[in-house]
Coordinates of C-alpha atoms and ligand atoms in Angstrom, one line a residue:
X1 CA 8.0 31.7 8.8
X2 CA 6.3 34.7 7.1
X3 CA 3.8 33.7 4.4
X4 CA 4.6 36.8 2.3
X5 CA 8.2 35.7 2.1
X6 CA 7.6 32.0 1.7
X7 CA 6.6 29.9 -1.4
X8 CA 3.1 28.4 -1.1
X9 CA 1.6 28.6 -4.6
X10 CA -2.0 27.6 -3.7
X11 CA -4.6 27.4 -6.5
X12 CA -8.4 27.7 -6.3
X13 CA -9.5 25.4 -9.1
X14 CA -9.2 21.6 -9.0
X15 CA -6.7 20.3 -11.5
X16 CA -8.5 18.2 -14.2
X17 CA -5.9 15.4 -14.4
X18 CA -6.0 14.7 -10.6
X19 CA -8.4 11.8 -10.0
X20 CA -8.1 11.3 -6.2
X21 CA -8.6 13.9 -3.5
X22 CA -5.0 13.7 -2.1
X23 CA -3.6 14.4 -5.5
X24 CA -6.0 17.3 -6.0
X25 CA -5.3 18.8 -2.6
X26 CA -1.5 18.4 -2.7
X27 CA -1.5 20.3 -6.0
X28 CA -4.0 23.0 -4.8
X29 CA -2.2 23.4 -1.5
X30 CA 1.1 24.1 -3.3
X31 CA 2.8 21.0 -1.9
X32 CA 3.8 19.3 -5.2
X33 CA 4.2 20.1 -8.8
X34 CA 4.6 17.5 -11.6
X35 CA 7.8 17.6 -13.6
X36 CA 7.0 14.6 -15.7
X37 CA 4.7 11.6 -15.5
X38 CA 5.1 10.2 -12.0
X39 CA 8.0 12.6 -11.3
X40 CA 7.3 15.4 -8.8
X41 CA 8.9 18.5 -7.3
X42 CA 8.3 18.6 -3.6
X43 CA 7.5 22.2 -2.9
X44 CA 8.3 23.7 0.6
X45 CA 5.1 22.7 2.3
X46 CA 5.1 19.2 0.8
X47 CA 8.7 18.8 1.7
X48 CA 8.0 19.8 5.4
X49 CA 5.4 17.0 5.7
X50 CA 7.7 14.5 3.9
X51 CA 10.5 15.3 6.3
X52 CA 8.2 14.9 9.3
X53 CA 7.2 11.4 8.2
X54 CA 10.9 10.6 7.5
X55 CA 11.9 11.8 11.0
X56 CA 9.2 9.7 12.7
X57 CA 10.3 6.7 10.6
X58 CA 14.0 7.4 11.5
X59 CA 13.3 7.7 15.2
X60 CA 11.3 4.4 15.3
X61 CA 13.8 2.5 13.2
X62 CA 16.7 3.7 15.4
X63 CA 14.6 2.8 18.5
X64 CA 14.3 -0.7 17.0
X65 CA 18.0 -0.9 16.7
X66 CA 18.3 -0.5 12.9
X67 CA 21.2 1.5 11.6
X68 CA 20.9 4.1 8.9
X69 CA 23.1 4.2 5.9
X70 CA 22.7 5.5 2.3
X71 CA 23.1 3.4 -0.8
X72 CA 23.4 4.8 -4.3
X73 CA 20.5 5.1 -6.6
X74 CA 22.5 3.9 -9.6
X75 CA 23.1 0.1 -9.5
X76 CA 25.4 -2.0 -11.6
X77 CA 23.6 -4.7 -13.6
X78 CA 26.1 -7.4 -12.4
X79 CA 24.4 -7.6 -9.0
X80 CA 21.0 -8.1 -10.6
X81 CA 22.4 -10.7 -12.9
X82 CA 23.7 -12.6 -9.8
X83 CA 20.3 -12.5 -8.2
X84 CA 18.7 -13.5 -11.4
X85 CA 16.4 -10.5 -11.4
X86 CA 18.0 -8.6 -14.4
X87 CA 16.1 -10.9 -16.7
X88 CA 13.1 -11.3 -14.4
X89 CA 12.0 -7.6 -14.6
X90 CA 10.8 -5.9 -17.7
X91 CA 10.4 -2.3 -18.6
X92 CA 9.6 -1.3 -15.0
X93 CA 13.3 -1.6 -14.3
X94 CA 14.9 1.5 -15.9
X95 CA 18.2 0.5 -17.4
X96 CA 20.9 2.7 -19.0
X97 CA 24.5 2.6 -20.0
X98 CA 27.4 4.8 -18.9
X99 CA 30.0 6.3 -21.2
X100 CA 31.9 3.0 -21.2
X101 CA 28.8 1.2 -22.3
X102 CA 28.5 -0.5 -18.9
X103 CA 24.9 -1.4 -17.9
X104 CA 23.3 0.1 -14.9
X105 CA 19.7 0.5 -13.5
X106 CA 18.0 3.2 -11.4
X107 CA 17.4 1.4 -8.1
X108 CA 13.7 0.3 -7.7
X109 CA 14.7 -1.5 -4.4
X110 CA 18.1 -2.5 -2.9
X111 CA 18.1 -6.2 -1.9
X112 CA 21.1 -6.8 -4.3
X113 CA 23.1 -3.8 -3.2
X114 CA 22.7 -4.4 0.6
X115 CA 23.4 -8.1 0.2
X116 CA 26.5 -7.3 -1.7
X117 CA 27.6 -4.9 1.0
X118 CA 26.9 -7.4 3.8
X119 CA 28.5 -10.4 2.1
X120 CA 31.7 -8.3 1.9
X121 CA 31.6 -7.0 5.5
X122 CA 29.9 -9.6 7.6
X123 CA 31.9 -12.8 8.2
X124 CA 31.1 -14.0 11.7
X125 CA 28.0 -14.8 13.7
X126 CA 29.2 -12.2 16.2
X127 CA 28.4 -9.5 13.8
X128 CA 24.7 -10.6 13.6
X129 CA 21.9 -9.7 13.9
X130 CA 22.2 -6.4 12.0
X131 CA 19.4 -4.3 10.4
X132 CA 20.5 -1.6 7.9
X133 CA 18.1 1.0 6.5
X134 CA 18.0 4.0 4.2
X135 CA 15.6 6.7 3.2
X136 CA 16.2 7.3 -0.4
X137 CA 14.7 7.9 -3.9
X138 CA 13.6 4.9 -5.9
X139 CA 12.6 4.6 -9.5
X140 CA 10.1 2.2 -10.9
X141 CA 9.0 2.8 -14.5
X142 CA 5.3 2.2 -13.8
X143 CA 3.3 1.8 -16.9
X144 CA 0.5 4.1 -15.6
X145 CA 1.8 6.4 -12.9
X146 CA -1.2 8.3 -11.4
X147 CA -2.8 9.6 -8.2
X148 CA 0.2 12.0 -7.6
X149 CA 2.6 10.7 -4.9
X150 CA 0.4 7.6 -4.4
X151 CA 1.7 5.9 -7.5
X152 CA 4.8 7.8 -8.7
X153 CA 7.7 6.6 -10.8
X154 CA 10.3 8.3 -8.7
X155 CA 9.5 8.2 -5.0
X156 CA 11.1 8.3 -1.5
X157 CA 11.2 5.0 0.3
X158 CA 12.5 3.9 3.7
X159 CA 13.9 0.4 3.0
X160 CA 15.4 -1.7 5.7
X161 CA 17.1 -5.1 5.5
X162 CA 17.7 -7.5 8.4
X163 CA 20.4 -10.1 8.5
X164 CA 20.2 -13.0 11.0
X165 CA 21.9 -16.3 11.8
X166 CA 18.8 -18.4 11.4
X167 CA 15.1 -18.4 10.7
X168 CA 14.2 -18.1 14.4
X169 CA 16.4 -15.0 14.8
X170 CA 15.0 -13.6 11.6
X171 CA 11.5 -14.0 13.1
X172 CA 12.6 -11.8 16.0
X173 CA 13.9 -9.1 13.6
X174 CA 10.6 -9.3 11.7
X175 CA 8.6 -8.8 14.8
X176 CA 10.7 -5.8 15.9
X177 CA 10.1 -4.2 12.5
X178 CA 6.4 -5.1 12.7
X179 CA 6.1 -3.3 16.1
X180 CA 8.1 -0.4 14.9
X181 CA 5.8 0.0 11.9
X182 CA 2.8 0.1 14.2
X183 CA 4.4 2.9 16.2
X184 CA 5.3 4.8 13.1
X185 CA 1.8 4.9 11.6
X186 CA 0.2 5.6 15.0
X187 CA 2.6 8.5 15.5
X188 CA 1.6 9.7 12.0
X189 CA -2.0 9.9 13.2
X190 CA -3.2 7.3 10.7
X191 CA -6.0 4.7 11.0
X192 CA -4.4 1.6 9.6
X193 CA -4.4 -2.2 9.7
X194 CA -1.6 -4.7 9.3
X195 CA -2.8 -7.4 7.0
X196 CA -1.4 -10.8 5.9
X197 CA -0.1 -10.3 2.4
X198 CA 1.2 -12.3 -0.6
X199 CA 4.9 -12.2 -1.0
X200 CA 4.6 -11.8 -4.8
X201 CA 7.7 -12.0 -6.9
X202 CA 10.0 -10.9 -4.1
X203 CA 10.0 -14.4 -2.8
X204 CA 10.4 -15.3 0.8
X205 CA 7.9 -17.0 3.0
X206 CA 5.4 -14.5 4.4
X207 CA 4.7 -10.8 4.6
X208 CA 2.4 -8.2 6.1
X209 CA 1.2 -5.0 4.4
X210 CA 0.3 -1.9 6.5
X211 CA -2.9 -0.5 5.0
X212 CA -4.3 3.0 5.6
X213 CA -8.0 2.6 5.5
X214 CA -9.6 4.8 2.8
X215 CA -12.4 4.3 0.3
X216 CA -10.0 5.4 -2.5
X217 CA -7.5 2.7 -1.6
X218 CA -6.5 0.4 -4.5
X219 CA -6.3 -2.7 -2.3
X220 CA -9.1 -4.7 -0.9
X221 CA -8.6 -6.1 2.6
X222 CA -10.7 -8.2 5.0
X223 CA -10.8 -8.3 8.8
X224 CA -12.6 -10.5 11.2
X225 CA -15.4 -9.2 13.4
X226 CA -14.3 -11.4 16.3
X227 CA -10.5 -11.9 16.2
X228 CA -7.5 -9.9 14.9
X229 CA -7.2 -11.8 11.6
X230 CA -6.8 -9.4 8.7
X231 CA -5.5 -10.1 5.2
X232 CA -5.2 -8.6 1.7
X233 CA -7.9 -10.2 -0.4
X234 CA -5.1 -11.5 -2.6
X235 CA -4.1 -13.8 0.3
X236 CA -7.2 -14.0 2.6
X237 CA -8.1 -17.7 3.2
X238 CA -11.6 -18.9 2.4
X239 CA -12.6 -21.7 4.8
X240 CA -14.8 -24.4 3.4
X241 CA -18.0 -23.7 5.4
X242 CA -21.0 -24.5 3.3
X243 CA -22.3 -27.6 5.0
X244 CA -22.1 -30.3 2.3
X245 CA -25.4 -30.7 0.5
X246 CA -26.9 -34.1 1.4
X247 CA -29.5 -34.1 -1.3
X248 CA -29.7 -37.2 -3.5
X249 CA -27.9 -37.0 -6.9
X250 CA -30.6 -36.4 -9.5
X251 CA -30.3 -37.7 -13.1
X252 CA -28.1 -35.6 -15.4
X253 CA -30.2 -33.4 -17.7
X254 CA -29.3 -31.5 -20.8
X255 CA -31.1 -28.1 -21.1
X256 CA -31.1 -25.7 -24.1
X257 CA -29.8 -22.3 -23.1
X258 CA -29.8 -20.4 -26.4
X259 CA -27.1 -17.8 -26.3
X260 CA -27.1 -17.8 -22.5
X261 CA -23.4 -17.5 -21.6
X262 CA -22.8 -15.5 -18.4
X263 CA -23.6 -16.9 -15.0
X264 CA -26.3 -14.2 -14.6
X265 CA -27.9 -15.1 -17.9
X266 CA -27.9 -18.8 -17.2
X267 CA -29.1 -18.5 -13.6
X268 CA -31.8 -16.1 -14.7
X269 CA -32.9 -18.3 -17.6
X270 CA -33.0 -21.5 -15.4
X271 CA -34.4 -19.5 -12.5
X272 CA -31.7 -20.7 -10.1
X273 CA -29.3 -18.7 -7.8
X274 CA -25.8 -18.2 -9.1
X275 CA -24.6 -20.3 -6.1
X276 CA -26.3 -23.4 -7.7
X277 CA -24.1 -23.0 -10.8
X278 CA -20.5 -24.0 -11.2
X279 CA -18.5 -21.8 -13.5
X280 CA -15.8 -23.5 -15.6
X281 CA -12.8 -21.3 -16.5
X282 CA -10.1 -22.3 -19.0
X283 CA -6.7 -20.9 -18.3
X284 CA -3.1 -21.3 -19.5
X285 CA -0.5 -22.0 -16.8
X286 CA 2.9 -21.6 -18.4
X287 CA 1.0 -22.1 -21.7
X288 CA -0.6 -25.4 -20.5
X289 CA -4.4 -25.4 -20.6
X290 CA -6.0 -26.1 -17.2
X291 CA -9.7 -26.0 -16.2
X292 CA -10.8 -24.3 -13.0
X293 CA -14.2 -24.7 -11.3
X294 CA -15.7 -22.2 -8.9
X295 CA -19.2 -21.8 -7.5
X296 CA -21.2 -19.4 -9.7
X297 CA -21.2 -16.5 -7.2
X298 CA -17.4 -16.8 -6.5
X299 CA -14.5 -15.2 -8.3
X300 CA -11.1 -16.7 -9.1
X301 CA -8.2 -15.5 -7.1
X302 CA -5.4 -15.8 -9.6
X303 CA -2.6 -15.2 -7.0
X304 CA -3.8 -18.2 -5.0
X305 CA -4.0 -20.3 -8.1
X306 CA -0.6 -19.2 -9.3
X307 CA 1.0 -20.0 -5.9
X308 CA -0.8 -23.4 -5.9
X309 CA 0.5 -24.3 -9.4
X310 CA 3.9 -22.7 -8.9
X311 CA 3.7 -21.4 -12.5
X312 CA 5.4 -18.3 -13.8
X313 CA 2.7 -17.3 -16.2
X314 CA -1.0 -17.6 -15.6
X315 CA -3.6 -16.1 -18.0
X316 CA -7.2 -16.6 -19.1
X317 CA -7.3 -18.7 -22.3
X318 CA -8.5 -17.1 -25.4
X319 CA -11.7 -18.2 -27.3
X320 CA -9.6 -20.4 -29.6
X321 CA -8.1 -22.4 -26.7
X322 CA -11.6 -22.6 -25.0
X323 CA -13.0 -24.1 -28.3
X324 CA -10.1 -26.5 -28.6
X325 CA -10.3 -27.7 -24.9
X326 CA -14.1 -27.8 -24.5
X327 CA -15.3 -28.3 -28.1
X328 CA -17.7 -25.4 -27.5
X329 CA -17.5 -21.6 -27.9
X330 CA -16.8 -19.6 -24.7
X331 CA -19.7 -19.5 -22.3
X332 CA -20.7 -23.2 -22.5
X333 CA -17.7 -24.8 -20.8
X334 CA -18.2 -27.5 -18.3
X335 CA -16.2 -30.2 -16.4
X336 CA -18.1 -33.2 -17.8
X337 CA -16.1 -35.0 -20.5
X338 CA -13.1 -32.6 -20.3
X339 CA -9.7 -34.2 -20.9
X340 CA -7.8 -31.5 -19.1
X341 CA -6.6 -31.2 -15.5
X342 CA -9.5 -29.9 -13.4
X343 CA -8.8 -27.8 -10.3
X344 CA -11.9 -27.1 -8.2
X345 CA -12.4 -24.5 -5.4
X346 CA -13.2 -26.0 -2.0
X347 CA -16.7 -24.6 -2.1
X348 CA -17.5 -26.8 -5.1
X349 CA -16.6 -29.9 -3.0
X350 CA -19.8 -29.7 -1.0
X351 CA -22.2 -29.1 -3.9
X352 CA -24.8 -31.4 -5.4
X353 CA -27.0 -31.3 -8.5
X354 CA -25.4 -28.2 -9.9
X355 CA -25.6 -26.5 -13.3
X356 CA -22.6 -26.3 -15.6
X357 CA -21.9 -25.7 -19.3
X358 CA -22.4 -28.8 -21.5
X359 CA -19.4 -28.2 -23.7
X360 CA -21.6 -27.6 -26.6
X361 CA -23.1 -24.4 -28.0
X362 CA -26.4 -23.2 -26.4
X363 CA -26.4 -26.2 -24.0
X364 CA -26.0 -26.5 -20.2
X365 CA -26.3 -29.5 -17.9
X366 CA -28.5 -29.7 -14.8
X367 CA -27.9 -32.0 -11.8
X368 CA -24.2 -32.4 -12.4
X369 CA -22.5 -34.3 -9.5
X370 CA -18.9 -34.8 -8.5
X371 CA -17.6 -38.4 -8.8
X372 CA -20.5 -39.6 -10.9
X373 CA -20.1 -37.2 -13.8
X374 CA -16.5 -36.0 -13.4
X375 CA -13.6 -35.9 -11.0
X376 CA -11.4 -33.0 -10.1
X377 CA -7.7 -33.7 -9.6
X378 CA -7.3 -31.0 -7.0
X379 CA -9.6 -29.3 -4.5
X380 CA -8.0 -26.0 -3.2
X381 CA -8.8 -22.6 -1.8
X382 CA -8.6 -20.6 -5.1
X383 CA -11.3 -18.1 -4.7
X384 CA -11.6 -14.5 -3.4
X385 CA -13.2 -14.3 0.0
X386 CA -16.4 -12.4 0.1
X387 CA -18.1 -10.2 2.7
X388 CA -19.6 -12.5 5.4
X389 CA -17.3 -15.5 4.9
X390 CA -16.4 -17.3 8.1
X391 CA -13.1 -16.3 9.5
X392 CA -10.4 -18.9 8.7
X393 CA -8.8 -18.3 12.2
X394 CA -11.5 -18.2 14.8
X395 CA -14.8 -20.1 15.1
X396 CA -17.2 -17.2 15.6
X397 CA -16.1 -14.3 13.4
X398 CA -17.1 -13.3 9.9
X399 CA -15.1 -11.2 7.4
X400 CA -15.6 -7.5 6.8
X401 CA -14.3 -5.8 3.7
X402 CA -12.3 -2.5 3.5
X403 CA -10.4 -0.5 0.9
X404 CA -6.8 0.2 1.9
X405 CA -3.7 2.2 0.7
X406 CA -0.5 0.2 1.2
X407 CA 2.0 2.5 2.9
X408 CA 4.3 -0.2 4.3
X409 CA 5.2 -3.8 3.6
X410 CA 7.4 -6.1 5.7
X411 CA 8.7 -9.3 4.2
X412 CA 10.4 -12.5 5.6
X413 CA 12.9 -13.1 2.8
X414 CA 14.6 -16.2 4.0
X415 CA 17.7 -17.0 2.0
X416 CA 16.5 -16.0 -1.5
X417 CA 19.2 -13.3 -1.9
X418 CA 21.9 -14.5 0.5
X419 CA 21.9 -17.9 -1.2
X420 CA 22.0 -16.5 -4.7
X421 CA 24.7 -14.0 -3.7
X422 CA 26.6 -16.2 -1.2
X423 CA 26.1 -14.0 1.8
X424 CA 27.3 -16.3 4.5
X425 CA 28.9 -16.2 8.0
X426 CA 31.0 -18.5 10.1
X427 CA 29.1 -19.9 13.1
X428 CA 30.6 -20.6 16.6
X429 CA 32.0 -23.9 15.2
X430 CA 33.6 -22.1 12.3
X431 CA 31.1 -23.7 9.9
X432 CA 29.9 -21.6 7.0
X433 CA 26.1 -20.7 7.2
X434 CA 23.7 -18.9 5.0
X435 CA 22.4 -15.6 6.3
X436 CA 18.6 -15.2 6.8
X437 CA 17.1 -11.9 5.6
X438 CA 14.1 -9.8 6.0
X439 CA 13.2 -6.6 4.1
X440 CA 10.9 -3.7 5.2
X441 CA 9.6 -0.8 3.1
X442 CA 7.6 2.4 3.8
X443 CA 6.5 4.7 1.0
X444 CA 7.2 8.2 2.5
X445 CA 5.3 10.3 -0.1
X446 CA 2.5 7.7 -0.2
X447 CA 2.2 8.0 3.6
X448 CA 1.6 11.8 3.3
X449 CA -0.9 11.2 0.5
X450 CA -2.7 8.5 2.3
X451 CA -2.9 10.7 5.4
X452 CA -4.7 13.3 3.2
X453 CA -7.0 10.7 1.8
X454 CA -8.0 9.9 5.3
X455 CA -8.0 13.5 6.7
X456 CA -9.7 16.1 4.5
X457 CA -13.0 18.0 4.1
X458 CA -14.6 20.2 1.5
X459 CA -12.3 23.1 2.5
X460 CA -9.1 21.1 2.1
X461 CA -6.5 19.1 4.1
X462 CA -6.8 18.4 7.8
X463 CA -3.3 17.5 8.8
X464 CA -2.7 15.4 12.0
X465 CA -0.3 17.6 13.9
X466 CA 2.7 15.3 13.9
X467 CA 3.0 15.5 10.1
X468 CA 1.6 18.9 9.4
X469 CA 3.9 21.3 7.5
X470 CA 3.4 23.8 10.4
X471 CA 1.7 23.4 13.8
X472 CA 0.0 26.8 13.8
X473 CA -0.9 29.6 11.4
X474 CA -1.5 33.2 12.5
X475 CA -4.0 34.8 10.2
X476 CA -3.3 38.6 10.8
X477 CA -6.3 40.3 9.3
X478 CA -4.6 43.6 8.6
X479 CA -0.9 44.1 9.2
X480 CA -1.3 47.8 8.3
X481 CA -3.1 48.3 11.6
X482 CA -0.5 48.7 14.3
X483 CA -2.3 46.8 17.1
X484 CA -2.9 43.8 14.8
X485 CA 0.7 43.9 13.6
X486 CA 2.2 44.2 17.1
X487 CA 0.0 41.5 18.5
X488 CA 0.6 39.1 15.6
X489 CA 4.4 39.6 15.9
X490 CA 4.3 39.1 19.6
X491 CA 2.3 35.8 19.3
X492 CA 4.6 34.7 16.5
X493 CA 7.7 35.3 18.6
X494 CA 6.3 33.6 21.7
X495 CA 5.2 30.5 19.9
X496 CA 8.5 30.2 17.9
X497 CA 10.4 30.7 21.1
X498 CA 8.4 27.7 22.6
X499 CA 9.4 25.5 19.6
X500 CA 6.0 25.7 17.9
X501 CA 6.3 25.7 14.1
X502 CA 4.3 28.8 13.2
X503 CA 3.5 30.4 9.9
X504 CA 2.5 34.1 10.1
X505 CA 0.1 35.0 7.3
X506 CA 1.2 38.7 7.0
X507 CA 0.0 39.1 3.4
X508 CA -1.9 42.1 2.2
X509 CA -5.0 40.0 1.4
X510 CA -8.7 40.1 2.4
X511 CA -9.6 37.9 5.5
X512 CA -11.7 35.5 3.5
X513 CA -8.8 34.8 1.2
X514 CA -6.5 34.1 4.1
X515 CA -9.0 31.8 5.8
X516 CA -9.5 29.8 2.6
X517 CA -5.7 29.3 2.3
X518 CA -5.4 28.3 6.0
X519 CA -8.1 25.7 5.6
X520 CA -6.8 24.4 2.3
X521 CA -3.2 23.8 3.5
X522 CA -4.6 22.1 6.5
X523 CA -2.5 23.6 9.4
X524 CA -4.1 22.1 12.5
X525 CA -4.3 25.3 14.7
X526 CA -5.2 28.8 13.6
X527 CA -5.0 32.1 15.6
X528 CA -6.9 35.0 14.0
X529 CA -5.8 38.4 15.0
X530 CA -8.3 41.1 14.1
X531 CA -8.8 44.7 15.4
X532 CA -12.4 44.2 16.7
X533 CA -11.6 41.3 19.0
X534 CA -8.2 42.8 19.8
X535 CA -9.9 45.9 21.2
X536 CA -11.1 43.5 24.0
X537 CA -7.7 41.9 24.2
X538 CA -8.9 38.8 22.5
X539 CA -8.0 36.6 19.5
X540 CA -9.8 33.7 17.9
X541 CA -8.3 30.2 18.1
X542 CA -9.6 27.6 15.6
X543 CA -9.0 23.9 15.6
X544 CA -8.9 22.7 11.9
X545 CA -10.0 19.2 12.8
X546 CA -13.0 19.9 15.0
X547 CA -13.9 23.3 13.5
X548 CA -14.1 24.5 17.0
X549 CA -13.6 28.3 17.4
X550 CA -12.8 30.0 20.8
X551 CA -12.5 33.7 21.6
X552 CA -9.7 33.9 24.1
X553 CA -7.4 36.5 25.7
X554 CA -4.1 36.6 23.8
X555 CA -2.0 34.9 26.5
X556 CA -4.5 32.1 26.9
X557 CA -4.5 31.4 23.1
X558 CA -0.7 31.2 23.1
X559 CA -0.8 28.8 26.1
X560 CA -3.4 26.6 24.5
X561 CA -1.4 26.3 21.3
X562 CA 1.8 25.4 23.2
X563 CA -0.1 22.8 25.2
X564 CA -1.9 21.3 22.2
X565 CA 1.4 21.0 20.3
X566 CA 3.2 19.5 23.3
X567 CA 0.4 17.0 23.8
X568 CA 0.3 15.9 20.1
X569 CA 4.1 15.5 19.9
X570 CA 4.4 13.4 23.1
X571 CA 5.4 9.9 21.9
Ligands
9G3_1 C1 12.2 -4.3 -9.5 C2 11.1 -3.4 -9.9 C3 10.0 -3.2 -9.2 C4 9.9 -3.9 -8.0 C5 10.9 -4.7 -7.5 C6 12.0 -4.9 -8.3 C7 8.6 -4.3 -6.0 C8 10.7 -5.4 -6.2 C9 9.4 -5.8 -4.2 C10 10.2 -5.0 -3.2 C11 10.3 -5.7 -1.9 C12 10.8 -4.9 -0.8 C13 12.7 -3.6 0.0 C14 11.8 -2.7 0.7 C15 10.4 -3.2 0.9 C16 9.8 -3.8 -0.4 N1 8.7 -3.7 -7.2 N2 9.6 -5.1 -5.5 O1 11.6 -6.1 -5.7 F1 13.3 -4.4 -10.2 CL1 11.3 -2.6 -11.4 O2 10.7 -4.0 -3.4 N3 12.1 -4.3 -1.1

């Protein structure tokens, strides 16, 4: 490809509305252009990387035995009414009517569509297992699309769906996808971790997220220093470790804490550590008030609490409810004398003589003790794990914290959709059985963006070769000089003939300008053809990742590029 005849609208200045580096660089490198909030044009360079990721995904899905098909983006509302999700989702599901006033939605995911297809076509156990996938545009009307392709409204997803005769077979399908995902992200050159994750509203029994490690990641994940346990903080288990405090229970004591409401203020005022306090939170679970107790230095994990309660709606109670439930304004709530169901985090179970609110303004209680002063109806793991917590799986490890970008998510779905939509098969005895499902997603654009979050420097993108838009760029310093032109064309022809994807920068621009563009768009290998070095039969070969520059005879440079590309693409 010749740069002068291609379409790579790079820009020098950083766009003001781009908050994360991948968004900034994809705009500056001429990879994407916004059409509307969360809706993007994939320009030629961006599309080439997108297609690279898609092809790696496609190869590994096929290798795992999945079969590609393509479902429509437009989905009839009837299917979503059958699954019960038409009412479940709000404005995020973009709905519209056709000319006959029939209701449709733009597909945010395709469980209903694929289950409808399979229930019509699969009748016998002989047709199972089957794993069907597509690579296709999705639409989710995010309330705040941002970060470019990282959180778009229209985005390309690979979504796969597995169908099995029973749970055991479904586990096998799940493991095949899990391994395929590992190969996919390894081949994309990403540093990632698979973490245990919450299944959220999708239902099903368990799931794993594939997280690209990057400081700008929206998700918090933990991993064990000693074993391979890793989990999204939403799901990470906190093991009750604190050896129970064997101190004697001291007499309960009221203490004036004028206008001291926060844990920090009360701990400071009483000169105790936050871990000697118990915070009392009032929440509404499906509009029923409940009281939750946590050690002062711990935070509530609302997903764990929601899963524990099995409620649909969980929210912090307003000041009015706090006043009604505790008899005191917010900031002085405590468990003693409360007439509402109390749920306490496991860490509270081992505490003695702790401080809590006294359920009256400007008053706290010291030396509060379980059983003597109040009882909790449930003790459960409802807190966020913290750095240094013991690993819930192995004896020796502790938890480290990372930020991650979710690029893949695999779910064991069970029979949630097959039951609701009657997707069944006849087993060997002719008995009708429910199909077991799994679903598996990868955000294609998000994978490219996450790759850039993980691979960039002050000069721009540093693409891993397997998903770079081109493998090599030839920066010809002056195509008007015949030796430079002839040599550049020759190198271009030799590399292209060897299957190397090469971009020849033949523009009539100053060297510095060309170098800046080459660094910005992140092409992994660069050959510089200039008259001075050419006079000695040499060209410069630069490795974008290491920054290493070598002065080599032309033929050697060509060989080195061919070898480097061959190496990088070997699976
Ligand atoms: C919706 C809307 C947004 C959604 C969903 C449905 C997320 C929804 C979860 C999934 C689960 C898996 C197959 C590929 C992998 C992920 N956001 N999810 O179901 F109507 Cl508006 O999509 N689906």
